[in-house]
């Protein structure tokens, strides 16, 4: 489990830079840099009548991260083993606009 800080403020799972999803998937099977990765669990927050936030879901500082970025030094058997992970993507409208800023090529 990694200590996660998420800067994707318009993700429906983001609350105070923490994730409410419980686990995430980082994509980027062919990534050679953080720009080749993305948070595949991103879900754009909806505004107005379509917005809904569960009162039983709580943000967590630590989270399980599945990871397809096999060239990352923190990836072991498709699991992230970094102590701290930063997800970026301010203003993202889809998962491709996000990235794992912690990615480090082997």
Short mmCIF file of C-alpha atoms in Angstrom, two decimals:
data_model
loop_
_atom_site.label_atom_id
_atom_site.label_comp_id
_atom_site.label_asym_id
_atom_site.label_seq_id
_atom_site.Cartn_x
_atom_site.Cartn_y
_atom_site.Cartn_z
CA UNK A 1 0.00 0.00 0.00
CA UNK A 2 1.31 3.39 -1.00
CA UNK A 3 0.88 6.81 0.53
CA UNK A 4 -1.08 8.52 -2.27
CA UNK A 5 -1.43 12.22 -3.01
CA UNK A 6 -3.76 13.05 -5.88
CA UNK A 7 -3.71 16.44 -7.59
CA UNK A 8 -6.57 15.56 -9.97
CA UNK A 9 -9.11 17.73 -8.18
CA UNK A 10 -11.91 17.15 -10.69
CA UNK A 11 -11.86 13.36 -10.22
CA UNK A 12 -14.98 12.09 -8.50
CA UNK A 13 -12.80 9.99 -6.16
CA UNK A 14 -10.63 12.92 -5.00
CA UNK A 15 -11.34 14.45 -1.62
CA UNK A 16 -8.75 16.82 -0.17
CA UNK A 17 -6.01 15.27 -2.37
CA UNK A 18 -6.82 11.78 -1.09
CA UNK A 19 -8.58 8.96 -2.96
CA UNK A 20 -11.95 7.54 -1.96
CA UNK A 21 -11.87 4.61 -4.40
CA UNK A 22 -9.92 2.14 -2.26
CA UNK A 23 -7.59 1.02 -5.06
CA UNK A 24 -6.51 2.41 -8.41
CA UNK A 25 -5.04 1.19 -11.69
CA UNK A 26 -2.12 3.04 -13.25
CA UNK A 27 -1.87 2.46 -16.98
CA UNK A 28 1.13 2.77 -19.24
CA UNK A 29 2.37 -0.64 -20.35
CA UNK A 30 4.90 0.96 -22.73
CA UNK A 31 5.69 4.04 -20.62
CA UNK A 32 9.26 5.29 -20.52
CA UNK A 33 8.40 8.41 -18.51
CA UNK A 34 5.61 9.62 -16.25
CA UNK A 35 3.93 11.25 -19.27
CA UNK A 36 3.33 7.77 -20.68
CA UNK A 37 1.31 6.74 -17.62
CA UNK A 38 -2.24 7.55 -16.53
CA UNK A 39 -4.67 6.86 -13.72
CA UNK A 40 -7.12 4.53 -15.43
CA UNK A 41 -9.41 4.80 -12.40
CA UNK A 42 -10.07 8.51 -13.13
CA UNK A 43 -13.75 9.42 -13.21
CA UNK A 44 -14.61 13.03 -13.99
CA UNK A 45 -16.66 14.72 -11.28
CA UNK A 46 -20.08 15.78 -12.50
CA UNK A 47 -21.71 18.99 -11.40
CA UNK A 48 -25.33 19.75 -10.62
CA UNK A 49 -28.17 17.23 -10.62
CA UNK A 50 -25.97 14.43 -11.98
CA UNK A 51 -23.45 14.67 -9.15
CA UNK A 52 -23.52 12.08 -6.39
CA UNK A 53 -21.13 11.38 -3.59
CA UNK A 54 -21.60 8.47 -1.26
CA UNK A 55 -21.59 9.35 2.41
CA UNK A 56 -20.12 5.91 3.23
CA UNK A 57 -16.97 6.38 1.15
CA UNK A 58 -14.04 7.95 3.00
CA UNK A 59 -10.74 9.20 1.61
CA UNK A 60 -7.70 7.15 2.49
CA UNK A 61 -4.07 8.23 2.74
CA UNK A 62 -2.83 4.75 1.79
CA UNK A 63 -4.11 2.83 -1.19
CA UNK A 64 -3.45 -0.32 -3.19
CA UNK A 65 -2.15 0.46 -6.68
CA UNK A 66 -2.22 -1.99 -9.57
CA UNK A 67 0.22 -0.85 -12.24
CA UNK A 68 0.75 -1.70 -15.90
CA UNK A 69 3.93 0.45 -16.18
CA UNK A 70 6.31 -2.52 -16.21
CA UNK A 71 9.35 -0.32 -16.93
CA UNK A 72 8.93 1.51 -13.60
CA UNK A 73 11.36 0.61 -10.80
CA UNK A 74 8.46 0.49 -8.33
CA UNK A 75 6.47 -2.10 -10.32
CA UNK A 76 6.70 -5.69 -9.14
CA UNK A 77 4.27 -8.17 -10.67
CA UNK A 78 1.90 -5.36 -11.71
CA UNK A 79 1.74 -3.87 -8.20
CA UNK A 80 3.23 -0.53 -7.17
CA UNK A 81 5.66 -0.79 -4.27
CA UNK A 82 6.60 2.88 -3.94
CA UNK A 83 6.22 4.32 -0.45
CA UNK A 84 4.68 7.52 -1.82
CA UNK A 85 2.85 8.09 -5.11
CA UNK A 86 1.79 11.39 -6.68
CA UNK A 87 -0.93 11.42 -9.33
CA UNK A 88 -1.14 14.63 -11.36
CA UNK A 89 -3.61 15.97 -13.90
CA UNK A 90 -5.03 19.33 -12.91
CA UNK A 91 -8.11 19.99 -15.06
CA UNK A 92 -8.17 16.48 -16.54
CA UNK A 93 -11.25 15.53 -18.53
CA UNK A 94 -10.17 11.93 -19.20
CA UNK A 95 -7.66 9.46 -17.80
CA UNK A 96 -5.12 10.22 -20.55
CA UNK A 97 -4.80 13.72 -19.06
CA UNK A 98 -3.53 12.24 -15.77
CA UNK A 99 -0.12 10.79 -14.93
CA UNK A 100 1.79 9.00 -12.21
CA UNK A 101 4.43 11.59 -11.32
CA UNK A 102 6.29 8.97 -9.25
CA UNK A 103 7.17 6.84 -12.31
CA UNK A 104 10.91 6.18 -12.55
CA UNK A 105 12.30 4.13 -15.43
CA UNK A 106 14.41 1.06 -14.58
#
